[in-house]
Short mmCIF file of C-alpha atoms in Angstrom, two decimals:
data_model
loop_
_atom_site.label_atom_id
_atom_site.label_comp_id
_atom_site.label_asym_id
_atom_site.label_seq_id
_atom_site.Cartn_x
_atom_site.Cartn_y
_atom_site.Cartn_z
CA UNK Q 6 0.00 0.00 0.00
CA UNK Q 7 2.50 1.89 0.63
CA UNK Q 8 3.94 1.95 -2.96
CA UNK Q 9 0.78 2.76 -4.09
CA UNK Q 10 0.27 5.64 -1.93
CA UNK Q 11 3.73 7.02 -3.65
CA UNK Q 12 2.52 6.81 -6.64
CA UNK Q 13 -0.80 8.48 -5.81
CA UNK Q 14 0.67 11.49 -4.34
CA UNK Q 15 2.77 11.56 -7.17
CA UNK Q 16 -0.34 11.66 -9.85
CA UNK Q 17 -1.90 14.48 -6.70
CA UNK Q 18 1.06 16.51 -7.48
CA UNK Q 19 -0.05 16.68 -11.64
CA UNK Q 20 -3.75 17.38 -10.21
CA UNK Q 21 -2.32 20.05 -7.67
CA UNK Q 22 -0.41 21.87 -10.53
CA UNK Q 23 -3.65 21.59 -12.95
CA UNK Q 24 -5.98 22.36 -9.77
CA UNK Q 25 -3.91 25.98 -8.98
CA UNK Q 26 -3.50 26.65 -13.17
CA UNK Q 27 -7.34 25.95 -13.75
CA UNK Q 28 -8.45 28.21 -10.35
CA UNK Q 29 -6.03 31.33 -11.06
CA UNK Q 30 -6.97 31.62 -14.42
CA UNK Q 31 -10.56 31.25 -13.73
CA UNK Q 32 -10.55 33.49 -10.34
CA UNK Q 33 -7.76 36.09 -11.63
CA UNK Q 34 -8.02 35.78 -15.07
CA UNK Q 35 -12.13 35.57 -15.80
CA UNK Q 36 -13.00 36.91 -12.38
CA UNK Q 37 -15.69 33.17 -11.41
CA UNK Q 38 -16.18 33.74 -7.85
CA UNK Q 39 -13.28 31.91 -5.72
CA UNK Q 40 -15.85 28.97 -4.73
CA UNK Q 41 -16.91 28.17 -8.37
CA UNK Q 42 -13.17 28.92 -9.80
CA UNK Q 43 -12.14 26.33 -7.17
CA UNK Q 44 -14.50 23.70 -7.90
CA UNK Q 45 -13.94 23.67 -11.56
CA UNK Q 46 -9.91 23.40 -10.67
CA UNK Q 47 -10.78 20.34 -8.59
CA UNK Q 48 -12.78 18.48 -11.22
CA UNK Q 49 -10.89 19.04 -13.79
CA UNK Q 50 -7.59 18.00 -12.00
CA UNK Q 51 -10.36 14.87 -10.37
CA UNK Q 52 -10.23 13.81 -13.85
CA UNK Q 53 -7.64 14.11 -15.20
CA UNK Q 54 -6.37 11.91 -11.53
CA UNK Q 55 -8.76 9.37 -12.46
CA UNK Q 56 -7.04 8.49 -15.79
CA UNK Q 57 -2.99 8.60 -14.19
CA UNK Q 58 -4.34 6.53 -11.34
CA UNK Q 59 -5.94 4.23 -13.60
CA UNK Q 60 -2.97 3.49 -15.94
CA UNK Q 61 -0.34 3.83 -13.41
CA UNK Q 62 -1.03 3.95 -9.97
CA UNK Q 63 -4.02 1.20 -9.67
CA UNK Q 64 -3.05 -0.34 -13.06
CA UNK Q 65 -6.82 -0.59 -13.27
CA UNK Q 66 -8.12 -3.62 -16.14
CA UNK Q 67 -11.54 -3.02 -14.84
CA UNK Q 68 -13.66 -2.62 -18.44
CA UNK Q 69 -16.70 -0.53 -16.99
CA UNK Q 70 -14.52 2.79 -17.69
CA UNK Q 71 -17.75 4.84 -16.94
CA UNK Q 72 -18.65 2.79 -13.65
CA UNK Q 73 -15.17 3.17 -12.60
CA UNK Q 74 -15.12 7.15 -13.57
CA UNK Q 75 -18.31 7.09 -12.01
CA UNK Q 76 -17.41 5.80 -8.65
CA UNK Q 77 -13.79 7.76 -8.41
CA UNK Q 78 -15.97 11.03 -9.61
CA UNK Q 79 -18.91 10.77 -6.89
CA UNK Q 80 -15.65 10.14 -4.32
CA UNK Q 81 -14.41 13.49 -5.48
CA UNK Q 82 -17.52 15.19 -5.41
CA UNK Q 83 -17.32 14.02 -1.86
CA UNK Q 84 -13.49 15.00 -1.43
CA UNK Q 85 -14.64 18.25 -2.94
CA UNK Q 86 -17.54 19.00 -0.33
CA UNK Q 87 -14.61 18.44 2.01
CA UNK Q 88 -12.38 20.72 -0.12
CA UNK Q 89 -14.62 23.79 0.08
CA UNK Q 90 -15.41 23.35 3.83
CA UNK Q 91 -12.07 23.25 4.86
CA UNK Q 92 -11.55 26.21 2.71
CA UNK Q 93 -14.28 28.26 3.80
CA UNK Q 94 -12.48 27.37 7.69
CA UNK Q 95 -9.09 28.22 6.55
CA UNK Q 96 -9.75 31.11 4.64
CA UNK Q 97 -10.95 32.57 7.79
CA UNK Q 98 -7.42 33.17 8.51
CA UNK Q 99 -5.68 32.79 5.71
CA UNK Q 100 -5.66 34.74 2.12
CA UNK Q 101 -7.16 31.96 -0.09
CA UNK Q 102 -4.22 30.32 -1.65
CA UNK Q 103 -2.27 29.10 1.22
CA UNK Q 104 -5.83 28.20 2.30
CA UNK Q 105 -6.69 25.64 -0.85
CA UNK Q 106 -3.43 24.41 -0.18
CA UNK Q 107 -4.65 23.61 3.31
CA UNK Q 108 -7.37 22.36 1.84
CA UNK Q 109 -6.49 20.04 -0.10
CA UNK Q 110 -3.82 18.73 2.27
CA UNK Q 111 -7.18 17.86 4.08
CA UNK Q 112 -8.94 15.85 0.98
CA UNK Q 113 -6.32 13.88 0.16
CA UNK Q 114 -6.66 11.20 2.94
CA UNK Q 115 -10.44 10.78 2.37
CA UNK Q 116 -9.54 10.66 -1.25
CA UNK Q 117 -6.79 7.55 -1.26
CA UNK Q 118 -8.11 5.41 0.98
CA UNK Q 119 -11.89 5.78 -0.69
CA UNK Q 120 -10.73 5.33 -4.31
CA UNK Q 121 -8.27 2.42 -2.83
CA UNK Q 122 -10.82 0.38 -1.34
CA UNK Q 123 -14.00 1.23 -3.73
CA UNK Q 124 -13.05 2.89 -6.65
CA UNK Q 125 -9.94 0.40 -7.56
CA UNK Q 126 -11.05 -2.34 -5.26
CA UNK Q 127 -7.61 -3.02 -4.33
#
């Protein structure tokens, strides 16, 4: 597990980076509010997890893609309810960057261990 966990923080690093690009450009760049400019950064970097974890991570040979997307999808939807609540906490006393970052620190737990054990049934 322990291997695998490696490799999933590695693939959470390429959904951090896409997460932060997707959010500033939408917040700074378009001016979405922060909430809606966050939630579109964290399902667009959920899916583009959901395909590294697949291939590399889980090695996933499961042939109900959409079941499988499906089930790792509603688990971020999930991670992402936990997302903006920790947010809205941290923000409190942070400025909103360091703040997601927090944030997310937060998800990733309920993330792993959900997608290990249902998503990836490993």
């Amino acid at each position: 597990m322990i291997l695998t966990f490696i490799k999933y923080g590695i693939v959470g690093v390429s959904g951090f980076c896409l997460d932060f690009s997707v959010t500033i450009f939408l917040k700074e760049r378009i001016k979405f509010h922060r909430y809606l400019s966050n939630s579109i950064g964290f399902t667009v970097a959920a899916s583009s997890n959901w395909f590294l974890n697949r291939i590399w991570t889980f090695e996933s040979s499961n042939p109900h893609l959409f079941l499988e997307y499906g089930s790792f999808f509603l688990i971020s939807l999930i991670g992402l309810g936990i997302n903006n609540s920790f947010l809205y906490l941290f923000e409190k006393n942070l400025n909103f960057y360091p703040a997601k970052v927090f944030a997310i620190g937060m998800t990733v737990l309920w993330n792993f261990f959900a997608n290990y054990y249902i998503t990836f049934g490993t």
